[in-house]
XYZ file of C-alpha atoms in Angstrom:
633
model
C -0.150 0.228 -0.439
C 1.313 3.730 -0.900
C 0.830 6.845 1.077
C -2.232 7.922 -1.451
C -0.733 12.231 0.316
C 2.462 11.774 -1.574
C 4.138 11.835 2.379
C 1.703 14.792 2.737
C 0.799 14.972 6.600
C -1.286 17.426 8.864
C 1.463 17.846 10.950
C 3.513 19.520 7.618
C 0.297 22.312 8.010
C 0.311 22.978 11.221
C 2.008 26.112 10.158
C 0.240 27.373 6.940
C -2.572 27.968 9.694
C -0.828 29.359 11.850
C 1.136 31.671 9.726
C 4.535 31.520 9.756
C 5.164 29.228 6.304
C 6.677 31.273 4.542
C 7.075 28.496 1.939
C 3.947 26.970 2.252
C 4.953 26.119 -2.287
C 6.290 23.212 -1.191
C 3.194 21.459 0.542
C 0.531 22.967 -1.735
C 0.548 23.004 -5.363
C 1.798 19.887 -6.827
C 4.567 18.537 -7.053
C 6.622 15.841 -8.857
C 7.200 12.843 -5.623
C 8.451 9.491 -5.078
C 6.220 7.013 -3.133
C 6.908 3.581 -2.045
C 4.882 0.838 -2.064
C 5.062 -2.401 0.200
C 4.809 -4.266 -2.714
C 5.698 -2.090 -5.337
C 8.742 -0.543 -3.757
C 9.609 3.025 -4.767
C 6.932 5.061 -6.935
C 6.657 8.471 -9.002
C 3.936 10.617 -9.679
C 2.719 13.384 -8.786
C 1.380 14.554 -6.237
C -1.648 17.501 -5.554
C -2.856 19.565 -2.455
C -5.268 22.573 -2.626
C -6.301 24.226 0.219
C -10.603 23.949 0.562
C -12.029 24.019 3.484
C -15.550 25.226 2.932
C -15.498 22.339 -0.142
C -18.241 18.942 -0.170
C -15.665 16.977 -2.656
C -12.092 17.920 -4.498
C -11.383 16.574 -7.708
C -7.963 17.304 -9.797
C -8.999 17.080 -13.543
C -5.567 17.457 -16.267
C -4.585 15.466 -19.228
C -3.289 12.619 -17.226
C -6.992 10.771 -16.743
C -8.930 13.102 -20.154
C -9.648 15.821 -17.833
C -12.241 13.543 -15.932
C -11.711 14.353 -12.316
C -10.211 11.900 -9.825
C -10.697 12.475 -6.047
C -8.826 13.777 -3.547
C -9.564 13.333 -0.152
C -9.549 15.372 2.888
C -6.055 15.782 5.165
C -8.083 14.807 8.001
C -7.481 18.550 10.600
C -6.037 20.934 7.927
C -9.270 22.497 5.137
C -7.074 21.239 2.527
C -7.561 18.151 -0.374
C -4.627 16.113 -1.817
C -3.753 12.755 -3.953
C -1.197 11.270 -5.400
C -1.329 9.824 -9.145
C 1.427 7.872 -10.401
C 3.034 8.664 -13.249
C 1.939 12.647 -14.446
C 5.621 14.074 -15.068
C 6.845 17.816 -15.716
C 4.139 19.870 -17.609
C 0.726 17.880 -17.508
C -1.648 20.662 -17.300
C -3.900 20.554 -14.461
C -7.172 22.547 -13.279
C -9.098 21.377 -9.513
C -12.571 20.883 -9.859
C -14.006 22.458 -6.516
C -18.389 21.299 -5.860
C -19.158 24.324 -2.789
C -21.227 23.732 0.024
C -25.052 24.211 -2.434
C -24.154 21.148 -4.437
C -22.421 23.939 -7.852
C -19.588 22.832 -9.257
C -16.290 25.189 -10.377
C -13.042 24.677 -11.774
C -9.615 26.917 -10.586
C -6.369 26.353 -10.803
C -4.247 25.841 -8.698
C -3.277 28.799 -6.460
C 0.373 27.176 -5.492
C 1.776 25.973 -9.186
C 4.553 27.657 -10.631
C 3.894 27.454 -14.084
C 0.779 27.989 -16.219
C -0.552 27.691 -19.957
C -0.345 30.879 -21.807
C -3.102 32.504 -22.560
C -6.573 31.915 -23.341
C -5.804 28.842 -21.858
C -5.223 29.258 -18.017
C -5.010 25.362 -16.268
C -1.808 24.827 -14.428
C 1.456 22.756 -14.924
C 2.847 20.310 -13.093
C 5.955 22.128 -13.225
C 10.106 21.401 -11.011
C 12.611 23.046 -11.591
C 16.231 21.686 -13.210
C 17.976 24.844 -13.443
C 21.406 25.401 -12.279
C 23.135 28.597 -11.438
C 26.140 29.350 -12.686
C 30.073 30.798 -9.789
C 29.595 33.679 -10.529
C 26.376 34.033 -9.771
C 27.329 33.510 -5.901
C 29.846 35.766 -6.127
C 27.181 37.806 -7.446
C 24.483 37.070 -4.564
C 27.468 37.084 -1.621
C 28.850 40.647 -3.370
C 24.535 41.706 -3.093
C 24.569 40.457 1.044
C 27.982 42.991 1.474
C 27.010 45.911 -0.388
C 24.999 49.059 1.459
C 23.296 50.429 -0.979
C 21.785 52.482 0.376
C 25.426 54.722 -0.054
C 25.367 52.379 -3.931
C 24.522 54.343 -6.852
C 21.073 52.833 -8.050
C 19.491 53.533 -11.309
C 16.989 52.006 -12.368
C 14.996 51.304 -15.901
C 11.777 50.640 -15.368
C 9.944 48.067 -18.185
C 7.690 45.961 -19.535
C 9.308 42.969 -20.629
C 6.682 42.093 -23.085
C 6.403 45.472 -24.715
C 10.621 46.541 -24.807
C 11.162 44.796 -27.531
C 7.668 43.672 -28.485
C 7.803 39.775 -29.448
C 10.702 39.251 -27.529
C 11.156 36.046 -25.174
C 12.615 35.388 -22.565
C 15.793 33.355 -24.222
C 16.012 36.596 -26.394
C 16.027 39.634 -23.722
C 18.446 37.696 -21.839
C 20.576 37.712 -24.340
C 19.717 41.807 -25.550
C 18.078 42.916 -22.402
C 21.655 42.264 -20.225
C 24.356 44.743 -23.092
C 21.558 47.575 -23.785
C 20.675 48.705 -19.610
C 24.651 47.717 -19.680
C 25.716 49.641 -22.213
C 23.354 53.189 -20.747
C 25.058 53.029 -17.027
C 21.958 52.074 -15.165
C 22.331 49.771 -12.182
C 19.318 48.196 -11.938
C 16.318 47.372 -13.940
C 13.075 47.083 -12.722
C 10.492 44.576 -14.018
C 6.375 45.147 -14.225
C 4.792 42.648 -13.046
C 6.079 39.296 -14.863
C 3.736 36.722 -13.072
C 0.916 34.962 -14.455
C -1.906 36.737 -15.763
C -5.026 37.031 -18.219
C -5.459 39.853 -19.111
C -2.610 42.240 -21.451
C -3.752 45.526 -21.061
C -3.347 45.679 -16.783
C 0.217 44.682 -17.168
C 0.977 41.933 -14.499
C -1.135 44.175 -12.146
C -4.069 41.600 -12.440
C -2.315 38.772 -11.030
C -3.738 35.067 -11.357
C -0.866 32.669 -11.088
C 1.049 34.226 -7.965
C 4.369 31.713 -8.413
C 3.810 31.337 -12.314
C 6.888 33.209 -14.947
C 4.375 34.171 -17.406
C 3.970 31.127 -20.298
C 3.474 33.870 -22.636
C 7.923 34.702 -23.051
C 8.349 31.037 -22.052
C 8.987 29.464 -19.351
C 10.341 29.633 -15.186
C 13.919 28.636 -15.975
C 13.912 31.104 -19.234
C 12.423 33.208 -16.866
C 15.656 31.672 -13.956
C 18.408 32.730 -17.584
C 17.351 36.339 -18.071
C 18.137 37.398 -14.465
C 21.246 35.618 -14.176
C 22.261 37.373 -17.624
C 21.515 41.063 -16.166
C 23.645 39.318 -13.180
C 26.358 38.140 -15.067
C 26.291 42.420 -16.533
C 25.369 43.711 -13.002
C 23.179 44.239 -12.769
C 20.002 44.154 -10.738
C 17.044 43.301 -11.114
C 13.991 44.337 -9.361
C 10.665 42.871 -9.782
C 6.549 44.746 -10.155
C 5.218 42.000 -6.158
C 1.511 42.880 -5.844
C -0.016 42.164 -2.808
C -2.964 44.941 -2.894
C -5.207 42.958 -4.632
C -6.552 39.869 -7.152
C -8.984 40.382 -10.235
C -12.254 38.661 -10.109
C -11.292 35.966 -12.928
C -13.699 33.048 -11.875
C -11.563 30.088 -12.035
C -8.556 32.186 -10.145
C -8.304 32.895 -6.691
C -11.192 34.344 -5.993
C -14.408 32.476 -3.729
C -12.268 29.672 -4.547
C -14.296 27.496 -2.739
C -17.419 28.941 -2.917
C -16.879 30.849 0.012
C -14.615 34.236 0.388
C -11.003 31.980 1.165
C -8.451 34.593 0.405
C -10.846 37.605 0.061
C -13.271 39.302 2.899
C -16.760 38.412 2.364
C -17.893 41.892 3.424
C -17.345 44.126 0.415
C -16.755 46.826 2.435
C -13.168 44.906 3.603
C -13.152 42.775 0.209
C -13.613 44.645 -3.249
C -11.040 47.586 -3.972
C -13.618 49.732 -6.138
C -11.060 51.297 -8.194
C -9.649 48.563 -9.906
C -13.086 46.171 -9.888
C -10.755 43.989 -8.560
C -10.365 41.744 -4.512
C -8.325 42.320 -1.531
C -6.343 40.515 0.550
C -8.353 39.522 4.060
C -4.390 40.200 5.626
C -5.284 39.027 8.831
C -5.989 35.426 7.900
C -3.092 33.216 8.852
C -3.321 30.418 5.210
C -3.139 34.402 3.027
C -0.799 34.880 5.207
C 1.150 32.099 4.363
C 0.972 32.063 1.194
C 2.162 36.220 0.579
C 4.933 35.893 2.545
C 5.397 32.338 0.782
C 5.341 34.393 -2.440
C 7.227 38.003 -1.379
C 9.554 34.841 -0.568
C 9.749 32.754 -3.768
C 10.682 34.946 -5.891
C 13.705 36.156 -4.289
C 14.949 32.540 -3.516
C 13.797 31.098 -6.062
C 14.857 33.356 -9.138
C 17.458 35.264 -7.039
C 15.772 38.346 -7.773
C 17.224 41.505 -5.279
C 14.561 43.295 -4.281
C 10.338 43.492 -4.660
C 8.496 46.748 -5.625
C 5.519 46.297 -3.574
C 2.656 47.985 -5.843
C 0.089 50.048 -4.474
C 0.637 50.375 -1.091
C -1.703 52.650 0.264
C -4.633 50.758 -0.674
C -3.665 48.065 1.813
C -2.216 50.421 4.755
C -5.253 52.647 4.375
C -9.755 50.458 5.320
C -10.778 53.995 3.182
C -9.438 54.297 0.016
C -10.629 55.037 -2.586
C -14.290 55.079 -0.748
C -17.013 57.510 0.749
C -18.609 57.728 3.975
C -20.107 54.555 5.112
C -18.511 52.014 2.048
C -15.145 50.732 4.433
C -15.858 49.317 7.871
C -13.163 50.934 10.715
C -10.275 49.166 12.225
C -10.569 47.617 15.446
C -10.034 51.484 17.191
C -12.198 53.523 14.885
C -10.003 54.901 12.351
C -9.301 53.861 9.135
C -5.751 52.115 9.294
C -5.872 48.881 7.960
C -4.016 46.938 10.495
C -3.897 43.794 9.601
C -2.237 45.316 6.238
C 0.120 47.103 8.300
C 0.978 43.143 9.847
C 1.394 41.930 7.378
C 3.986 43.959 5.796
C 6.119 44.681 8.213
C 5.987 40.409 8.501
C 6.259 40.085 5.147
C 9.568 42.561 5.349
C 11.087 41.251 8.988
C 11.382 37.665 7.128
C 12.731 38.650 3.485
C 15.624 41.171 5.045
C 16.670 37.923 7.574
C 16.390 35.836 4.929
C 17.596 37.276 2.250
C 21.187 38.815 2.754
C 21.344 42.159 1.052
C 17.259 41.890 -0.167
C 16.094 45.529 -0.574
C 11.898 45.346 -0.605
C 10.337 48.919 -1.382
C 6.997 50.839 -1.531
C 5.306 52.208 -4.466
C 3.178 54.523 -1.274
C 1.490 57.655 -2.748
C 0.521 59.399 0.842
C 2.596 60.303 3.665
C 1.830 57.662 5.862
C 4.677 58.152 8.346
C 7.931 55.665 9.052
C 7.630 53.092 5.257
C 11.322 53.023 6.120
C 12.162 53.060 9.164
C 12.641 49.323 10.256
C 9.658 47.604 11.783
C 11.567 47.409 15.126
C 11.435 51.142 15.618
C 7.920 50.678 14.769
C 8.232 51.447 10.614
C 7.610 49.292 7.998
C 10.289 47.976 7.167
C 10.757 49.022 3.836
C 14.407 50.006 2.831
C 13.374 52.830 0.043
C 10.360 54.995 -0.739
C 9.165 56.073 -4.051
C 8.929 59.655 -4.077
C 5.024 60.904 -5.571
C 5.123 64.287 -4.237
C 8.866 64.817 -5.922
C 7.176 64.053 -8.780
C 3.893 65.533 -9.291
C 5.647 68.275 -8.656
C 8.153 67.787 -10.384
C 5.999 67.170 -13.977
C 3.492 69.972 -12.476
C 6.721 72.690 -12.450
C 7.293 70.744 -16.408
C 4.315 71.480 -17.909
C 4.892 75.262 -17.288
C 5.603 78.191 -20.032
C 8.478 79.409 -18.270
C 7.429 82.325 -18.296
C 5.129 81.685 -15.345
C 7.955 79.328 -13.478
C 8.943 81.739 -11.545
C 5.809 81.842 -10.087
C 5.876 78.080 -9.369
C 9.590 77.173 -8.345
C 8.918 75.819 -5.361
C 7.308 73.352 -6.583
C 11.057 71.736 -7.310
C 12.852 72.752 -3.842
C 9.974 71.614 -1.499
C 11.436 67.515 -1.678
C 13.955 69.099 -0.091
C 11.524 69.646 3.202
C 10.997 65.952 3.623
C 13.607 64.688 2.224
C 15.302 62.381 4.456
C 11.493 61.340 6.409
C 12.257 58.801 3.697
C 14.928 57.094 2.047
C 13.951 58.066 -1.979
C 13.687 56.814 -5.517
C 12.904 59.961 -7.374
C 10.439 57.532 -9.831
C 9.978 58.647 -13.816
C 7.639 54.898 -14.265
C 4.998 53.992 -16.661
C 1.928 55.213 -15.173
C 3.327 59.180 -15.700
C 3.197 58.162 -19.894
C 0.022 56.636 -20.547
C -3.449 57.013 -20.572
C -3.304 60.156 -21.973
C -1.150 62.378 -19.902
C 1.451 61.805 -23.253
C 5.219 61.055 -23.054
C 7.471 63.099 -20.928
C 9.116 65.313 -23.714
C 5.395 65.848 -24.705
C 4.890 67.026 -21.267
C 7.188 70.379 -21.819
C 6.060 73.109 -24.208
C 6.515 74.784 -26.457
C 8.380 73.710 -29.438
C 11.331 70.681 -30.004
C 14.195 72.901 -29.117
C 12.776 73.808 -25.992
C 11.151 70.652 -25.434
C 14.183 68.377 -25.531
C 16.309 71.322 -23.900
C 14.488 71.350 -20.863
C 13.983 67.436 -20.649
C 18.026 67.131 -21.038
C 18.217 69.887 -17.689
C 15.048 68.195 -16.257
C 16.727 64.838 -16.235
C 20.236 66.619 -14.718
C 18.161 67.935 -12.192
C 16.915 64.170 -11.363
C 19.986 62.745 -11.582
C 21.651 65.126 -9.343
C 18.661 65.085 -6.708
C 19.227 63.729 -3.776
C 17.242 59.711 -3.244
C 17.636 56.746 -6.771
C 16.475 57.286 -9.834
C 13.482 55.121 -11.837
C 13.369 56.795 -16.006
C 10.179 53.991 -18.106
C 11.609 52.620 -21.042
C 11.181 54.931 -24.022
C 12.395 58.026 -21.930
C 15.883 57.251 -22.606
C 15.196 58.602 -25.358
C 12.441 61.021 -25.217
C 9.747 58.950 -27.354
C 7.229 61.016 -28.432
C 4.274 59.364 -27.573
C 3.020 58.049 -24.445
C 3.448 54.182 -23.415
C 0.832 51.714 -25.571
C 1.431 47.821 -24.477
C 0.729 46.530 -27.829
C 2.923 48.441 -30.227
C 6.275 48.570 -27.924
C 8.950 51.402 -28.064
C 9.546 53.707 -30.644
C 13.116 51.990 -31.436
C 13.382 54.205 -35.331
C 13.618 57.533 -34.028
C 16.184 56.179 -31.571
C 18.557 58.038 -34.022
C 17.007 61.359 -34.982
C 18.875 64.545 -33.296
C 16.643 65.200 -30.051
C 15.991 61.328 -29.672
C 19.719 59.975 -29.570
C 21.225 63.436 -27.473
C 18.823 62.648 -24.497
C 20.190 58.517 -24.686
C 23.869 59.775 -25.493
C 23.281 61.934 -21.708
C 20.968 59.599 -20.017
C 24.209 57.179 -20.494
C 27.162 60.304 -19.229
C 24.540 60.560 -16.288
C 24.568 57.515 -15.217
C 28.995 57.011 -15.667
C 29.423 60.267 -14.713
C 27.119 59.387 -11.085
C 28.909 55.816 -11.204
C 31.941 58.174 -10.570
C 31.793 60.075 -8.609
C 30.326 59.251 -5.568
C 28.805 62.672 -4.037
C 26.200 62.091 -6.743
C 24.653 58.942 -4.532
C 27.192 58.269 -1.599
C 24.573 60.243 1.244
C 21.488 60.197 -0.962
C 19.847 59.412 2.551
C 21.799 61.455 4.772
C 21.386 65.363 5.333
C 25.097 65.849 5.307
C 25.095 65.001 1.076
C 23.055 67.825 0.441
C 23.233 71.608 0.263
C 21.713 74.593 -1.680
C 23.611 77.668 -3.434
C 20.374 79.222 -4.440
C 16.923 77.436 -3.748
C 15.082 81.239 -3.763
C 16.554 82.430 -7.784
C 12.386 82.513 -8.791
C 13.694 85.451 -11.341
C 16.119 83.767 -13.497
C 13.973 80.122 -12.860
C 17.301 77.909 -11.816
C 18.351 75.899 -8.770
C 21.679 75.425 -7.513
C 23.065 73.833 -5.440
C 26.652 70.735 -3.353
C 26.778 67.477 -3.970
C 28.826 65.936 -1.229
C 30.382 62.752 -0.510
C 32.208 61.129 2.828
C 35.865 61.580 1.498
C 34.884 65.636 0.280
C 34.438 65.758 -2.847
C 32.164 68.024 -4.016
C 29.836 68.261 -7.322
C 27.683 72.327 -7.387
C 25.126 71.156 -10.425
C 22.794 74.412 -11.853
C 19.203 74.053 -13.213
C 18.686 76.605 -15.745
C 14.723 75.701 -16.310
C 14.060 79.317 -18.150
C 15.337 79.949 -22.567
C 17.353 82.445 -21.323
C 21.820 81.850 -21.928
C 22.930 83.058 -18.296
C 26.921 84.085 -19.271
C 28.118 85.737 -15.624
C 25.779 83.643 -13.243
C 27.123 84.315 -10.031
C 27.685 81.801 -7.244
C 28.711 80.866 -3.947
C 30.914 78.040 -3.388
C 31.237 76.225 -0.650
C 35.825 76.374 -1.264
C 38.044 78.626 -3.204
C 39.920 77.295 -5.995
C 38.533 75.860 -9.273
C 35.291 73.634 -9.805
C 35.943 72.221 -13.034
C 32.967 71.713 -15.576
C 31.772 67.659 -15.809
C 28.254 67.752 -16.988
C 27.223 70.057 -19.320
C 23.269 69.121 -21.378
C 23.749 71.728 -23.576
C 26.688 70.267 -25.081
C 26.507 68.978 -28.874
C 27.146 66.040 -28.253
C 23.643 65.418 -26.706
C 22.306 67.538 -29.194
C 22.537 71.448 -27.501
C 23.869 74.534 -28.866
C 27.303 73.660 -27.758
C 27.967 77.294 -27.325
C 28.187 77.418 -23.643
C 30.535 75.991 -21.748
C 32.866 76.370 -19.598
C 35.795 75.173 -21.146
C 37.978 76.179 -18.322
C 37.539 76.080 -14.981
C 35.730 77.964 -12.799
C 38.149 80.163 -9.553
C 35.636 80.865 -7.603
C 37.482 83.074 -4.426
C 36.114 83.981 -0.683
C 34.844 86.977 0.311
C 37.116 86.779 3.185
C 40.470 86.008 1.654
C 41.174 85.834 5.934
C 39.079 83.091 6.736
C 39.134 78.961 5.720
C 34.875 79.148 6.800
C 33.782 81.597 4.761
C 32.007 80.992 1.730
C 33.406 82.117 -2.087
C 32.270 83.131 -5.106
C 32.294 83.039 -8.641
C 31.027 83.678 -12.155
C 29.422 80.551 -14.237
C 27.804 80.157 -17.805
C 24.766 78.617 -17.660
C 23.234 77.563 -21.018
C 19.449 78.331 -21.811
C 17.252 75.482 -20.911
C 20.387 72.980 -19.310
C 21.691 71.856 -16.582
C 26.225 72.457 -15.635
C 27.825 69.770 -12.766
C 30.628 71.518 -11.494
C 33.535 68.986 -10.014
C 35.605 70.813 -7.022
C 39.018 70.304 -7.876
C 41.168 72.012 -5.368
């Protein structure tokens, strides 16, 4: 007699029910398992296990039983149904057929499936990885564990894998993407969700297969090839993760056993009106095990270096996007979702403890306190937070005609008021260049010369401002139309004047930043930044100095007016030579090339007898351009 549960016992599921199983996918889902039979010895087959505590009957159906369904058995006291079937191999397709309490039947895909059919198919697929990571990959992980990410350069290229170069598979991307990103000088890529999703227009944010990489682009091991290829070029991989909500497709997680299993039954808690989706029941232990296991799965099994958690604000607030009376207060009568806060802390704590060097990033659009504070200090425990305030203020400033910018000067300075309240990433993400918002280039008024020049000036401001940088694909060559996932990027404009110059500028700034720690080392420390002049409203100019721990200084001046200033006065923190290392008006960036500080700028002390006084100089500042000067002593 062999083990009908494929070596699964109620003891194995205790952690799952207590919310403490951080690798629940090892117990649930489908697995190739060898069982011992007293008469026939060791037998090969697959174990299927699914949590459906309120089902009357559960069957597993697949191409191995002509989709007829074999009855699964209840593992006593667990709410889990399991069955081991002899002869099932990797690649087999399957679903669960679940009988609800009212007698009706419904087919469901496996919540823990590690591979799934290419849409519009949705069957789960039995999958075991035999991928072998190379020696260089282990070196990468060891070095990652030793890196202080806050004091390192982090320049992030955000992309949608399906439309970067349309039609490429994971394996083709592995050949093309790492070389391009490395040439551009980025340190990281951030991939919009790669988890299985049926509707391409959701860009992966409506996930139906939390453990399965999108099969449109290849197998799970093909995705591993892509990650390893990026690491081989020194590029970190950030993955978007979506624990905030899931879609209502009737074959997926929703009402899984005929009841609200993964979600709240009350629509005031269990549904997200903005997206027409369900919200996880974050307080339910089995859901906790599901989500923490999922986060850890991508980091451990695919060597992902960071997770960027989508729509954190929608998780933190019970009244998010809801009218009065459409939400349920917490036990203290407040609007904070205590269970979601608890879950985020739990996930962050676990990932930081278990995978050295991993980074958790929050896309959080409110002023919720302590997002990037450690959990034991009362924070949420994220490493970084997207600075949505900086982004909104900057984009509204760019939208203005230069003549009106003087009245909105503090749009660009306000971020310094709160710059060190969290560890920030400055994002120009996909959300800013879709759905009628226009591309970065077309947010800027007036003619092409002014559009390109202003965009270059803005990028130099962004790359020198405290915080890590994130730019969405296509914006590095100033794509003219907004992003459309069905069309892919407009690579053909890349060689045209203006577009090519913008791309050359991004590359130059990434390489300059890598070589000058003043531009990144103290991004999260107030000692790394000093204003030269925050208040020059009449000239539309911002100027400041960036510093590192060893005394390197880079003065950064951004001009958002169409006037050139050939003797612009600045007060610098040290006397001596300041050499121009970047000028966004240079001919190599398709600027005019007419206004350059060819000779080092000489700063002289206002008080020759004092070592502490600042020094005065005049700088050539081109129209709508950024200039960086490095102190040479």
